[in-house]
Short mmCIF file of C-alpha atoms in Angstrom, two decimals:
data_model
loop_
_atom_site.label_atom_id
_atom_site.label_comp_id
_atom_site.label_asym_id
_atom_site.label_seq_id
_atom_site.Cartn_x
_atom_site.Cartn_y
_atom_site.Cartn_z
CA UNK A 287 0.00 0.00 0.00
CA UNK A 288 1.26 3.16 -1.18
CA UNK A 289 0.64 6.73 -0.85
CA UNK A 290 -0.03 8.81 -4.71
CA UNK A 291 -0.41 11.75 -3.70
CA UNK A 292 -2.42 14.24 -1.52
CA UNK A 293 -5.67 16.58 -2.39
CA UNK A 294 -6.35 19.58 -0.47
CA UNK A 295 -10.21 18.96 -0.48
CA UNK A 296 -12.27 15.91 0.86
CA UNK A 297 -15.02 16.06 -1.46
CA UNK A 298 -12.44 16.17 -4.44
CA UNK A 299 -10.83 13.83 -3.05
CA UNK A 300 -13.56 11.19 -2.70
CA UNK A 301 -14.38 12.07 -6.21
CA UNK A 302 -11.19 10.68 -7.27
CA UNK A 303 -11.50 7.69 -5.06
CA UNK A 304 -14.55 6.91 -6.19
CA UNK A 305 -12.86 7.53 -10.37
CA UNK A 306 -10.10 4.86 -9.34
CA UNK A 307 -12.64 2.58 -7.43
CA UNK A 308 -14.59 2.75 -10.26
CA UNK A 309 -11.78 1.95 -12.54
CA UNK A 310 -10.83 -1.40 -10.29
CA UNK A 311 -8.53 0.15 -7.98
CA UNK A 312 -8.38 -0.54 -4.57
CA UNK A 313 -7.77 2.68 -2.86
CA UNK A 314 -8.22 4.41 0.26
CA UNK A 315 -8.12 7.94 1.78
CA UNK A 316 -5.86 9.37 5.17
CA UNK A 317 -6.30 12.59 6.09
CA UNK A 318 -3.14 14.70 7.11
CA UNK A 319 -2.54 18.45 7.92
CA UNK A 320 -1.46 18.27 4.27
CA UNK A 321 -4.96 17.68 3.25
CA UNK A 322 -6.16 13.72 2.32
CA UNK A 323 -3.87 11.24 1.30
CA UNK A 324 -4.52 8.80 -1.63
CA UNK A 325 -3.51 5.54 -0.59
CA UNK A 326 -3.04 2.51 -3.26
CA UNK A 327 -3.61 -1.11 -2.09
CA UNK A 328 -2.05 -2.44 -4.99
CA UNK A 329 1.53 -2.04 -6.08
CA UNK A 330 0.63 -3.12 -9.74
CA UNK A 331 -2.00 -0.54 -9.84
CA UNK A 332 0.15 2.77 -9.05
CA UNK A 333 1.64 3.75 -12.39
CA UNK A 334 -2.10 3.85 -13.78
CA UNK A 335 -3.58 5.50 -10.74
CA UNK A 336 -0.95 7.95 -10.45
CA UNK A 337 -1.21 8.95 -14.24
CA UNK A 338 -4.66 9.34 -13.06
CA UNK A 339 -4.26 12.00 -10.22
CA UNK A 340 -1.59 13.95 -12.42
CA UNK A 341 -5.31 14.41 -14.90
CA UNK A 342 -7.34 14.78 -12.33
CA UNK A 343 -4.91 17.74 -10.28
CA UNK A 344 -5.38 19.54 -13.88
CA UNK A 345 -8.80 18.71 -14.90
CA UNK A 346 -10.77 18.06 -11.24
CA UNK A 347 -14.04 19.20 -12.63
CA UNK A 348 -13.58 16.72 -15.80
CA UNK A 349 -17.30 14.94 -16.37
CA UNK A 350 -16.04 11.29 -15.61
CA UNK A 351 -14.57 11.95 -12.35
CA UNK A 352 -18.12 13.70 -11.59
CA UNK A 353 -19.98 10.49 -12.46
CA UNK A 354 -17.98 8.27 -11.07
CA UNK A 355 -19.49 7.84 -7.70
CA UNK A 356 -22.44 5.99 -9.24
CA UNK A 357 -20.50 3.28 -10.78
CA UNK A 358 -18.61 2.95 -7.78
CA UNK A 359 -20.77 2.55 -5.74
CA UNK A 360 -22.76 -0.41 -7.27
CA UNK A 361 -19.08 -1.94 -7.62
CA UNK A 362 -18.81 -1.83 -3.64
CA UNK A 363 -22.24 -3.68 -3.51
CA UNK A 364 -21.01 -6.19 -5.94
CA UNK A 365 -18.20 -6.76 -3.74
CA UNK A 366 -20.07 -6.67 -0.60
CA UNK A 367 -22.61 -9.34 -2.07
CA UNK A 368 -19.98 -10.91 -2.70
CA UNK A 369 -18.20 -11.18 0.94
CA UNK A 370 -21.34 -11.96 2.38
CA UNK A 371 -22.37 -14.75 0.21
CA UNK A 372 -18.35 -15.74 0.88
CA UNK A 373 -18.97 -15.82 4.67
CA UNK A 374 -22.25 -18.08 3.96
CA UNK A 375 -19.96 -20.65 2.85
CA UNK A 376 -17.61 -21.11 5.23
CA UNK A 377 -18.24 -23.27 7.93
CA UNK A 378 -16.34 -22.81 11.75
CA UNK A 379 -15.63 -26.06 12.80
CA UNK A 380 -15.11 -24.88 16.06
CA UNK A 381 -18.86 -24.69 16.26
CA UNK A 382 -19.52 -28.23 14.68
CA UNK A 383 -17.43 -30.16 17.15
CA UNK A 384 -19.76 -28.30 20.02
CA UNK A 385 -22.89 -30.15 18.51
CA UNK A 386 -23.68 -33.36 19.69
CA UNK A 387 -24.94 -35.75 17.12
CA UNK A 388 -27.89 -37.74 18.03
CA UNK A 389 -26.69 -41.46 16.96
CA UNK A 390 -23.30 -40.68 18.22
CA UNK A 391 -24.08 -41.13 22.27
CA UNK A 392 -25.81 -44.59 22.71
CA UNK A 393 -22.68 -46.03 20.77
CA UNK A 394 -20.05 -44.71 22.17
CA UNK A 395 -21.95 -45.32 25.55
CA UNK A 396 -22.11 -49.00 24.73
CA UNK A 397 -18.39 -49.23 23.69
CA UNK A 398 -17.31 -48.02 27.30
CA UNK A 399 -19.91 -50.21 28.91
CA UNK A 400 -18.55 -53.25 27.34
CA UNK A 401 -14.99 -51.69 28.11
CA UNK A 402 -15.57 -51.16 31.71
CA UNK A 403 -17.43 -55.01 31.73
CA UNK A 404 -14.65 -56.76 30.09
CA UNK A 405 -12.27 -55.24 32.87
CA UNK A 406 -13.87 -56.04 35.76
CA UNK A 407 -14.32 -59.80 34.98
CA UNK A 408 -10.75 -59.82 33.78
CA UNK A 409 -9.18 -58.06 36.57
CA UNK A 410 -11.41 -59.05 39.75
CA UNK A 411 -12.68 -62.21 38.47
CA UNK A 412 -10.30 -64.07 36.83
CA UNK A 413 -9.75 -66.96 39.45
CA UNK A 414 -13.33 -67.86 38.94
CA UNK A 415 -13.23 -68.18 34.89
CA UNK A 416 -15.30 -65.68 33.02
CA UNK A 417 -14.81 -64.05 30.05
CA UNK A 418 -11.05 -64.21 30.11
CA UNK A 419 -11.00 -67.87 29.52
CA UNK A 420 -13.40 -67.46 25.93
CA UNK A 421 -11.58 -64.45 25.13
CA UNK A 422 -8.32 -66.17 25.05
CA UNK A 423 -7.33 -67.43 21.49
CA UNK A 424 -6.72 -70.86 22.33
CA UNK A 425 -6.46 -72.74 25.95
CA UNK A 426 -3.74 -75.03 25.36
CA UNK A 427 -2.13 -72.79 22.67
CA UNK A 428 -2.77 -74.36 19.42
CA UNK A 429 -5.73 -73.88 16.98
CA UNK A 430 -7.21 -77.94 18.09
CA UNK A 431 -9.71 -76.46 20.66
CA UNK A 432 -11.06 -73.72 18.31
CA UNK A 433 -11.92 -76.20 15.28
CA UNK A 434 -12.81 -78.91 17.66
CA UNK A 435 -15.31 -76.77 20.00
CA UNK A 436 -16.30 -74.61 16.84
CA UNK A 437 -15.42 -71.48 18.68
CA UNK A 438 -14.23 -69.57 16.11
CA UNK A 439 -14.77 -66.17 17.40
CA UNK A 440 -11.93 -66.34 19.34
CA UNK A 441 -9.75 -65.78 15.98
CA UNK A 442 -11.63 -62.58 15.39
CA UNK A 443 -10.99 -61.18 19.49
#
């Protein structure tokens, strides 16, 4: 962002804003004891816009400076619409991990129920048989008992 140049006046000064917003430059205005700065956003756009102040600091009363402010104006809309409908689109997934989903609680509620009962028979009741003793993959470590008692769950746990 760079400044152009400066313009004693506001209201001339807005009309050449609104001449180089109009045109498709990005531009803003400062205002200094000098008067108002012209401020361009764009480093590619300076040569143009400040051919365009050295006109309009000869010619300020020129007829398409004057009606300017109508163009540029519906070009802000445009690119206000355009923001907006920008924003629409975007989601915060900051937000979406703070909603529960509905299906999401009764299974994960289950999992941890099963958790919690496959640790207390393991842990507390493991002289007295239990789960441990079908959860184990074979008894006598080879694959006889599984094919023999047709238990063949145990290969899946």
């Amino acid at each position: 962002m760079r400044q152009i140049g400066t313009i004693a006046e506001l209201r001339a000064a807005q009309r050449l804003q609104d001449y180089l917003i109009a045109q498709g430059t990005t531009c803003s205005l400062d205002e200094s004891d000098a008067g108002y700065g012209v401020w361009i956003h764009d480093d590619d756009q300076i040569p143009a816009a400040k051919a365009t102040l050295e006109h309009f600091l000869t010619h300020p009363d020129d007829e398409r400076y004057l009606t300017a402010r109508a163009k540029a104006d519906a070009l802000l809309r445009e690119q206000a619409a355009q923001r907006k409908a920008a924003r629409q689109n975007t989601v915060a997934m900051s937000r979406r991990w703070e909603q529960r989903g509905a299906g999401d609680l009764p299974f994960t509620f289950g999992i941890i129920l099963i958790c919690m009962v496959v640790f207390v028979d393991t842990f507390f009741m493991a002289n007295e048989g239990g789960f441990i003793e079908l959860l184990l993959f074979s008894k006598d470590t080879t694959w006889n008992a599984i094919f023999r008692d047709h238990e063949y769950w145990r290969l899946v746990s």
